[in-house]
Coordinates of C-alpha atoms and ligand atoms in Angstrom, one line a residue:
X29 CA 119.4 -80.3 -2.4
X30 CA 116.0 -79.1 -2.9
X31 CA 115.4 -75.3 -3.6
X32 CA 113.6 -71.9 -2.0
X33 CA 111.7 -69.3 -3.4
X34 CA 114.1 -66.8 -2.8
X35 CA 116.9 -68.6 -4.6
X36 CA 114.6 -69.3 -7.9
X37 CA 111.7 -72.3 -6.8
X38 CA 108.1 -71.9 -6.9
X39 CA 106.6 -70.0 -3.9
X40 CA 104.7 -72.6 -1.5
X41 CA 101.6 -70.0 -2.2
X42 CA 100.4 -67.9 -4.8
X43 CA 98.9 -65.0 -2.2
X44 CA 100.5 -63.3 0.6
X45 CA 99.8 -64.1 4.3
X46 CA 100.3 -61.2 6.6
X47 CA 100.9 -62.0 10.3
X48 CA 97.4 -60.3 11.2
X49 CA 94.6 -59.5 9.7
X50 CA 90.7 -58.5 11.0
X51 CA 87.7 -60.6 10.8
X52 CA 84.8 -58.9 9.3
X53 CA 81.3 -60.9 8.7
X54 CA 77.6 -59.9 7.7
X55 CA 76.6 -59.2 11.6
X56 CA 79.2 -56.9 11.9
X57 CA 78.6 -54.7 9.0
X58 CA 74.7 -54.6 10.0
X59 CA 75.7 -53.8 13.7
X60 CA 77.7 -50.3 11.8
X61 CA 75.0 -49.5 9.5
X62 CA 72.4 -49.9 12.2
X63 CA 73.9 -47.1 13.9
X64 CA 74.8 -45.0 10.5
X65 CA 71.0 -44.9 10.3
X66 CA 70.1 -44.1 14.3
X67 CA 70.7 -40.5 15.7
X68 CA 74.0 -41.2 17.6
X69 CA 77.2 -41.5 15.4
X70 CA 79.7 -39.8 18.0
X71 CA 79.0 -41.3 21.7
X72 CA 75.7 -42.3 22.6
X73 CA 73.9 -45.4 23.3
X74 CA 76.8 -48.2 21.8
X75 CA 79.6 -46.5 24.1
X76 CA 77.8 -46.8 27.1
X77 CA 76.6 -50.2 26.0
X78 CA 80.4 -51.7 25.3
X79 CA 82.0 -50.0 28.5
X80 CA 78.8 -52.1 29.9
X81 CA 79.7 -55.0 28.2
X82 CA 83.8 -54.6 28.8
X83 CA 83.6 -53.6 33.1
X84 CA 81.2 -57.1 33.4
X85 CA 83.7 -59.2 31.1
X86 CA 86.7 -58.0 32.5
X87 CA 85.4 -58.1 35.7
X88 CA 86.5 -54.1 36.6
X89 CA 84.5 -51.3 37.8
X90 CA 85.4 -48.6 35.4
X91 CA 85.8 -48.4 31.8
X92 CA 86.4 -45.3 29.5
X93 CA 86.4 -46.4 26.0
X94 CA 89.1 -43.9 24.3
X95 CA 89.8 -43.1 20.4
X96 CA 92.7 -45.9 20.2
X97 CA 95.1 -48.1 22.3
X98 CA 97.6 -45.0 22.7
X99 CA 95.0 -42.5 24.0
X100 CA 94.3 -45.2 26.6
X101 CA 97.7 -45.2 27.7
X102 CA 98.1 -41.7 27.4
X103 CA 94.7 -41.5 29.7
X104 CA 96.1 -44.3 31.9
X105 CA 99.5 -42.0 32.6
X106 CA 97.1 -38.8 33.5
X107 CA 95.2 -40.8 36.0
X108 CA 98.6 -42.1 37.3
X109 CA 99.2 -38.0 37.7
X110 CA 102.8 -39.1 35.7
X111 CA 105.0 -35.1 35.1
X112 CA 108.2 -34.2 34.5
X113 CA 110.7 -35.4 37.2
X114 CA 108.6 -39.0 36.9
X115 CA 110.3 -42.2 36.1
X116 CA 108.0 -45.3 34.2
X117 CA 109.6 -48.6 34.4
X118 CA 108.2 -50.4 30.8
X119 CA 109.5 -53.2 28.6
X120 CA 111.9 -52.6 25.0
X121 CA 109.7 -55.2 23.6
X122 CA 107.2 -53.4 22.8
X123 CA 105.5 -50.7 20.2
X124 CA 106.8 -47.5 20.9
X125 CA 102.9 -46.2 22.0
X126 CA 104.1 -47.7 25.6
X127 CA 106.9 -45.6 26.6
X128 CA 105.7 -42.7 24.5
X129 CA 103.0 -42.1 26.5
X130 CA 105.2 -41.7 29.4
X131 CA 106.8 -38.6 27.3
X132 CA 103.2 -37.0 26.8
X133 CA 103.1 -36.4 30.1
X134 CA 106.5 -35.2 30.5
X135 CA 108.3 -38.2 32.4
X136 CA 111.1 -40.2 31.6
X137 CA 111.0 -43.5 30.4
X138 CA 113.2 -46.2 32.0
X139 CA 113.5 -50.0 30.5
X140 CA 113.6 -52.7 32.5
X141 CA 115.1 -56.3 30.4
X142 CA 113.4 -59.1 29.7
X143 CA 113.1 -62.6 31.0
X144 CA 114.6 -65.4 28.0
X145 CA 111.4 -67.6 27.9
X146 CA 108.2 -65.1 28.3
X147 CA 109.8 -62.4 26.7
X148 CA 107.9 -60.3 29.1
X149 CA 109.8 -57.8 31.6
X150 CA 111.8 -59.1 34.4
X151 CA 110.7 -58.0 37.7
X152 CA 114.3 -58.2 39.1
X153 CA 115.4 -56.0 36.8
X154 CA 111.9 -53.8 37.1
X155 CA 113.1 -53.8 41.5
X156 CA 116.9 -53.2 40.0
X157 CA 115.5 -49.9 38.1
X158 CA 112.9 -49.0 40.8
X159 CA 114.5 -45.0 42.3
X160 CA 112.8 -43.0 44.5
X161 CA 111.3 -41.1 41.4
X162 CA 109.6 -44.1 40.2
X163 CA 106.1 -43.6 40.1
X164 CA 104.4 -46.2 37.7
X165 CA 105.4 -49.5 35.6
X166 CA 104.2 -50.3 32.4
X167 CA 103.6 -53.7 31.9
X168 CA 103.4 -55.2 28.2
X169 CA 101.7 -59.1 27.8
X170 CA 103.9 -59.5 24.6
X171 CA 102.0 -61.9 22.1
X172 CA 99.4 -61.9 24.4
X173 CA 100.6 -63.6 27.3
X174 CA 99.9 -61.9 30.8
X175 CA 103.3 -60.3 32.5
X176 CA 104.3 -61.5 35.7
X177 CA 101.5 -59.0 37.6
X178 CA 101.4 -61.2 40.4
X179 CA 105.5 -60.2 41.4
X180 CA 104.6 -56.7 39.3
X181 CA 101.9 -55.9 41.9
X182 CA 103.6 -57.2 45.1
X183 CA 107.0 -54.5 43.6
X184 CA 104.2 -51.7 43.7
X185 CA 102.8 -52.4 46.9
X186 CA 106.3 -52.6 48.7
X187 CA 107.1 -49.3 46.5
X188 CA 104.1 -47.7 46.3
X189 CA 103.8 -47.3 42.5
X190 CA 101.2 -47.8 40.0
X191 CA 100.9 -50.6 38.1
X192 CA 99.5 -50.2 34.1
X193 CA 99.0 -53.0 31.8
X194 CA 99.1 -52.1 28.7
X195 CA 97.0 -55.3 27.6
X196 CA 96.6 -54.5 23.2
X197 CA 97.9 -57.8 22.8
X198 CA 95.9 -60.0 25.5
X199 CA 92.2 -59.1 25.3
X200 CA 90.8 -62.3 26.3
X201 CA 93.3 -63.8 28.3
X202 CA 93.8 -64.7 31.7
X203 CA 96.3 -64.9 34.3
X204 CA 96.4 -67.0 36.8
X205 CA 93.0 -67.5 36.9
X206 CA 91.6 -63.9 36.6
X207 CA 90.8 -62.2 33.6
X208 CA 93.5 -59.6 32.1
X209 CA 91.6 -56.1 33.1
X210 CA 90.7 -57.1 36.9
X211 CA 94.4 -57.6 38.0
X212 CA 96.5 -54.7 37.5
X213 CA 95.9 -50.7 38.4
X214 CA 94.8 -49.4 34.9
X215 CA 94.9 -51.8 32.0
X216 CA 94.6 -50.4 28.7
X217 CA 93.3 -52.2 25.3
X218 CA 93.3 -51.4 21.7
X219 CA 90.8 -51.8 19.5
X220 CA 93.1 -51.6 15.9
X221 CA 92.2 -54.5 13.2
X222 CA 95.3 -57.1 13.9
X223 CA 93.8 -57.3 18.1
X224 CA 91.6 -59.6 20.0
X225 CA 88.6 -57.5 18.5
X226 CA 88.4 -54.4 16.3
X227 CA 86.9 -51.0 16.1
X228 CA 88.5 -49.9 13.2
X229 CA 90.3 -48.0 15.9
X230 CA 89.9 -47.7 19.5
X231 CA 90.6 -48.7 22.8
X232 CA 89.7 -48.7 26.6
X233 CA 90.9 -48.4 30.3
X234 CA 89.4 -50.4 33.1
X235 CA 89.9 -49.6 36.2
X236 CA 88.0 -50.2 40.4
X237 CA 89.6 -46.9 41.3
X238 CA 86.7 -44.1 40.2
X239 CA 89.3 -41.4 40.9
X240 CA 91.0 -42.8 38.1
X241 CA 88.2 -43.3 35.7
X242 CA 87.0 -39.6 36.8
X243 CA 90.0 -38.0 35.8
X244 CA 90.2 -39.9 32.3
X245 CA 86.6 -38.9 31.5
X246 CA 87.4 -35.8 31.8
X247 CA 90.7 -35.7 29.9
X248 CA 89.3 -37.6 27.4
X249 CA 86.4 -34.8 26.9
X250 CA 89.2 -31.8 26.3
X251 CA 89.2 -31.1 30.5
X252 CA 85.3 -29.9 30.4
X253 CA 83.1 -31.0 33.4
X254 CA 79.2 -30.7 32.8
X255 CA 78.7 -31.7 36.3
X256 CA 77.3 -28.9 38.7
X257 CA 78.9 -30.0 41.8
X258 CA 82.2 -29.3 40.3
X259 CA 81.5 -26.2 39.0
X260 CA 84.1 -23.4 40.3
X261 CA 81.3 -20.7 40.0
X262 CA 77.3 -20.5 40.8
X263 CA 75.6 -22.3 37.2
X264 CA 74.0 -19.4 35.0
X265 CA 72.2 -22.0 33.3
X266 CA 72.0 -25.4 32.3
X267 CA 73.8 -25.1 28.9
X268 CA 76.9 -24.1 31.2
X269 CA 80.4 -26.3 31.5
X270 CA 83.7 -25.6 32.7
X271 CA 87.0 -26.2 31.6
X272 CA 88.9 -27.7 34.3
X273 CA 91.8 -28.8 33.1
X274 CA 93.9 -29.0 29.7
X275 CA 92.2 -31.8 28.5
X276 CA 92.2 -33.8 24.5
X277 CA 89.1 -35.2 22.2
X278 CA 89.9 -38.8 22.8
X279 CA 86.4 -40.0 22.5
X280 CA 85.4 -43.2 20.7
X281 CA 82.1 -43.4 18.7
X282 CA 79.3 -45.6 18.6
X283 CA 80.1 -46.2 14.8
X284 CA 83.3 -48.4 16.4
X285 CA 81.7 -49.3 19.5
X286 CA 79.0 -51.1 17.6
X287 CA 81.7 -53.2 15.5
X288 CA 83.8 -54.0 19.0
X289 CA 80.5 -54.9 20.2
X290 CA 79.5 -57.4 17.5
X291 CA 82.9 -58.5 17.3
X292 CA 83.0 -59.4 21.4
X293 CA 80.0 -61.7 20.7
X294 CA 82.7 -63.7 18.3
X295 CA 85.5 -63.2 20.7
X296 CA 85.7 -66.8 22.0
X297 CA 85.7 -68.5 18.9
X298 CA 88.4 -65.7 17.3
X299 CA 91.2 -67.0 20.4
X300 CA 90.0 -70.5 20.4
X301 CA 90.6 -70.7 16.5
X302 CA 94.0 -68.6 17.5
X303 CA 94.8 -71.9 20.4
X304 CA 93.9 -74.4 17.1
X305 CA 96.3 -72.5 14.8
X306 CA 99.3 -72.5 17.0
X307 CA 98.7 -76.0 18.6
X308 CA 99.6 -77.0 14.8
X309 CA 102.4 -74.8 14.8
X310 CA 104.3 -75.7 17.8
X311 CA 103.2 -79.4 17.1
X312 CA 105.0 -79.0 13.7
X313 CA 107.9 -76.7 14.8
X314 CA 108.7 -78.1 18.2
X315 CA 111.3 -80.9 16.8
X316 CA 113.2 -78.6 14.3
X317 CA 116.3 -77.3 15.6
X318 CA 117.3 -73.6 15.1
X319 CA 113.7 -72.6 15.9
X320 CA 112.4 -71.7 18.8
X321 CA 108.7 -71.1 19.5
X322 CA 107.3 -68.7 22.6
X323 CA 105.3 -70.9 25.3
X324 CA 103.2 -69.9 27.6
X325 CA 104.2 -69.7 30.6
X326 CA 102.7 -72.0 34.1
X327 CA 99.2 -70.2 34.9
X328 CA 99.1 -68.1 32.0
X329 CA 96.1 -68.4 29.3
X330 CA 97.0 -66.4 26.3
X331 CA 94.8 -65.2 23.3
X332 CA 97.6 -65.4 21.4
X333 CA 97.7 -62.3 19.4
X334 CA 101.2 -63.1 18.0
X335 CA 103.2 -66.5 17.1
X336 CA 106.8 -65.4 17.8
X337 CA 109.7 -67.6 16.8
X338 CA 113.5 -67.5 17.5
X339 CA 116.2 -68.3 15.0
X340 CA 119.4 -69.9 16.4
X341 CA 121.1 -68.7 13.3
X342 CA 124.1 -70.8 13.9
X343 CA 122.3 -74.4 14.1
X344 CA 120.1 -72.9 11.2
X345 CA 122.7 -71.9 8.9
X346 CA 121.4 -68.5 8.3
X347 CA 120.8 -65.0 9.6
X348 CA 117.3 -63.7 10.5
X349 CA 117.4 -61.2 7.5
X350 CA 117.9 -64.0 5.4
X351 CA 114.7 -66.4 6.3
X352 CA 112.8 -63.3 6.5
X353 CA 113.4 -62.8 2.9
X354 CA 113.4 -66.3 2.4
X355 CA 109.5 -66.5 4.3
X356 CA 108.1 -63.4 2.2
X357 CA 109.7 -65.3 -0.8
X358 CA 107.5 -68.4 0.1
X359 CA 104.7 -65.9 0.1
X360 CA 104.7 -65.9 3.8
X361 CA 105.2 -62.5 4.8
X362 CA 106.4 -62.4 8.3
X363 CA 106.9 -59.2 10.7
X364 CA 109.4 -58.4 13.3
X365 CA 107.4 -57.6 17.0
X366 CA 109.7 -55.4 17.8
X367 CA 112.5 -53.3 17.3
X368 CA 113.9 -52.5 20.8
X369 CA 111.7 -49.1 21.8
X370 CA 114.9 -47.6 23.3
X371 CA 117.4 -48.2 20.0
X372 CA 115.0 -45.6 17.8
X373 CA 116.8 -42.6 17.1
X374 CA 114.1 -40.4 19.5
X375 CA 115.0 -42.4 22.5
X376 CA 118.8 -42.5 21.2
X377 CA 118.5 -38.9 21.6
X378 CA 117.2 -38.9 25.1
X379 CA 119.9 -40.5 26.0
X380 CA 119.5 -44.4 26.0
X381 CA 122.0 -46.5 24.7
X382 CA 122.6 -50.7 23.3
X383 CA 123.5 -52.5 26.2
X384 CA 120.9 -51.2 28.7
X385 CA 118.8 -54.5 28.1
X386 CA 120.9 -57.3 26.8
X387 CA 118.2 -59.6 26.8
X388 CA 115.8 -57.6 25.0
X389 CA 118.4 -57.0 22.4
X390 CA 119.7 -60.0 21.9
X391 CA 115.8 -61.4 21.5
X392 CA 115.4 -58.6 18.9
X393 CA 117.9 -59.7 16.3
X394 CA 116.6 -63.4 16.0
X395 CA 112.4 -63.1 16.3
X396 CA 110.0 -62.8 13.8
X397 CA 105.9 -63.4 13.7
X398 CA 104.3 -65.6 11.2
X399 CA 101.2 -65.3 10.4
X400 CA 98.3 -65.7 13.3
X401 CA 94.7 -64.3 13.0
X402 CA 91.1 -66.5 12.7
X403 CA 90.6 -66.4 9.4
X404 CA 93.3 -68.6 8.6
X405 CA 92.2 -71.8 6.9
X406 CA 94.1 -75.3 7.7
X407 CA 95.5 -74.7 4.3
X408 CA 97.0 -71.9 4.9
X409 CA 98.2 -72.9 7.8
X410 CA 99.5 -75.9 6.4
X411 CA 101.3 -73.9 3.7
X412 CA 103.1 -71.8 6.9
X413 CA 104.2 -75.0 8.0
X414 CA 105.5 -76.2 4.8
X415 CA 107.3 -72.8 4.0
X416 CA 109.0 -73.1 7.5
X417 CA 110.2 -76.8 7.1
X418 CA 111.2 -76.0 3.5
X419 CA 113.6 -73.4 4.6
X420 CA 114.5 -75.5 7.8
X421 CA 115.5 -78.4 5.5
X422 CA 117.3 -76.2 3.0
X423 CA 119.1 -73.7 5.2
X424 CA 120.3 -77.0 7.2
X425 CA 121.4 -79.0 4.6
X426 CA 123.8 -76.2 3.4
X427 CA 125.2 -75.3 6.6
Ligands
PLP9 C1 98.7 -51.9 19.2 C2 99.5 -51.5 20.3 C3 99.3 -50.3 21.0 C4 98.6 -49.1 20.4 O1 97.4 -49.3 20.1 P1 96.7 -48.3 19.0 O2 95.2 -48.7 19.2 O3 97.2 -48.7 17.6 O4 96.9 -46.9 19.3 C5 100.0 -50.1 22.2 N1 100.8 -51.1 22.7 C6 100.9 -52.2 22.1 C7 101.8 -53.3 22.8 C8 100.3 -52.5 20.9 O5 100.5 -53.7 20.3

């Protein structure tokens, strides 16, 4: 029987892999210090520029560029007016930023389970959850892959409930033949460093409704209007503004705009070098059991921020913990996308409990993400590969 890392062999690799990592070239570094060295460092010309850029890409009328993927959420649930007595319908597969924004604004979150293959929320079980307090879903594209919005969006019509897509994981991709940011009520990006593109930090809502994109501005800008025709009283001046509204400093700056910007110039080539890297993957993964890779599903074309597979630990011959070890042994150091959100302790607390989404948490005890980001060369992704099939053949061959 051959041997593993973990159990005493030589690691497949001398350096880690992480499951994501940023790409950062010579363009991008003079697009920053361009504006280090220009008058503007907090919003000026590079903000306007990339909503610009992101409302003609994404094909949406609005965009407010926020300080991060959370902010954008949290921006997305003020539009969608979301208080206390409010019920949002989101996914357990997903980082906690999707529900939490729900609590910011005083609601309560509900989760709806997951279908087996996407991974993605179920919209029976979204219409099974749906009360007469509902007033929004959250829809996550998990690894990049577009939700069902086409059955999301006809649920909301019939209901009369907002749909948000929180899209940090699918900048870039397409559903169905429209770009992810034209299809669904408010759909939020991030802009952190394992995503399509990075700011550093960041993120963005588009939106067609300007209601929507109104309100955020101004919540985004800590509630103050500058605009005269708002104005409550007579203007005793022009350096007069008005706070309207409790609002928060969720501005981006032109320092991260200008890096998003030069990065969206490279954004093709990052998700086609993404499609290259997990061609090879599923090619070399498809025909060993015990593993199960995430496809895409009919009319979906995903970026492919993460490359999620499934252990069958029982054809395996071992538990998830155990190849996890066994990967980060190899030098491959894989992550876990996600815990369920409504198993943390805080959610615990509010009241959820295992067995509200048996899919979900079934799905959460047997994933894990290798690594998946552009800068991988075909030798390191050839050294994934062989870590994977040495632990196949090994775990296999003791079972
Ligand atoms: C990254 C991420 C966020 C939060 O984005 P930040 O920019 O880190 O605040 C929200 N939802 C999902 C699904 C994410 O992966």
């Amino acid at each position: 029987m051959n041997n593993i890392a973990l159990y005493g062999a030589k690691p497949i690799r001398a350096s880690k892999l992480y499951y994501g990592r940023q790409s950062i070239d010579a363009s991008d570094i003079k697009a920053v210090a361009a504006v280090l060295q220009s008058d503007w460092l907090t919003q000026g010309p590079k903000v306007r520029e990339l909503e610009g850029f992101l409302s003609n890409h994404f094909q949406a009328k609005y965009t407010v560029t926020t300080s991060s993927g959370t902010s954008a959420l949290h921006l997305a649930c003020i539009a969608a007016r979301i208080g206390s007595g409010d019920e949002v319908i989101t996914t357990p597969l997903t980082f906690a930023a999707s529900a939490n924004c729900v609590r910011y604004c005083g609601g309560d979150v509900v989760f709806a389970d997951i279908d087996l293959d996407t991974y993605n929320i179920d919209p029976a079980d979204v219409e099974r959850k749906i009360t007469a307090k509902t007033k929004a879903i959250i829809a996550v594209d998990y690894a990049g892959q577009p939700a069902a919005l086409a059955e999301l969006k006809q649920l909301c019509e019939k209901y009369n409930i907002i749909l948000i897509e929180d899209a940090a994981h699918s900048i870039g991709s397409v559903c169905d033949g429209k770009p992810v940011g034209s299809i669904a009520d408010l759909t939020t990006f991030s802009f952190h460093p394992v995503k399509t593109i990075t700011g550093g930090e960041g993120g963005a809502v588009l939106t067609d409704n300007k209601q929507f994109a109104d309100a955020m501005r101004l919540a985004a800008n800590h509630g103050i209007t500058k605009c005269e025709s708002d104005f409550a009283i007579p203007t005793p001046g022009s350096w007069y503004c008005e706070q309207v509204m409790l609002g928060y400093n969720y501005r981006l700056s032109d320092i991260q705009a200008a890096l998003v910007l030069s990065q969206a110039q490279r954004m093709d080539s990052f998700i086609g070098r993404r499609k290259e890297i997990v061609a090879k993957y599923n090619a070399a993964f498809c025909d060993l059991p015990g593993i199960i890779t995430h496809q895409d599903r009919v009319g979906n074309d995903s970026c492919w921020h993460l490359y999620v597979i499934r252990i069958v630990p029982e054809i395996l011959g071992c538990s998830r913990r155990e190849f996890f070890d066994a990967l980060a042994a190899e030098n491959i150091q894989p992550q876990v996308h996600y815990v369920p959100v409504h198993l943390h302790p805080y959610y615990r607390k509010l009241g959820h409990v295992p067995g509200e989404c048996p899919v979900a948490e079934a799905v959460c005890e047997n994933i894990l993400s290798l690594p998946l980001y552009p800068a991988l060369t075909d030798e390191d992704v050839n050294d994934v590969i062989s870590a994977v099939k040495r632990l196949h053949c090994f775990f296999t061959s003791r079972l």
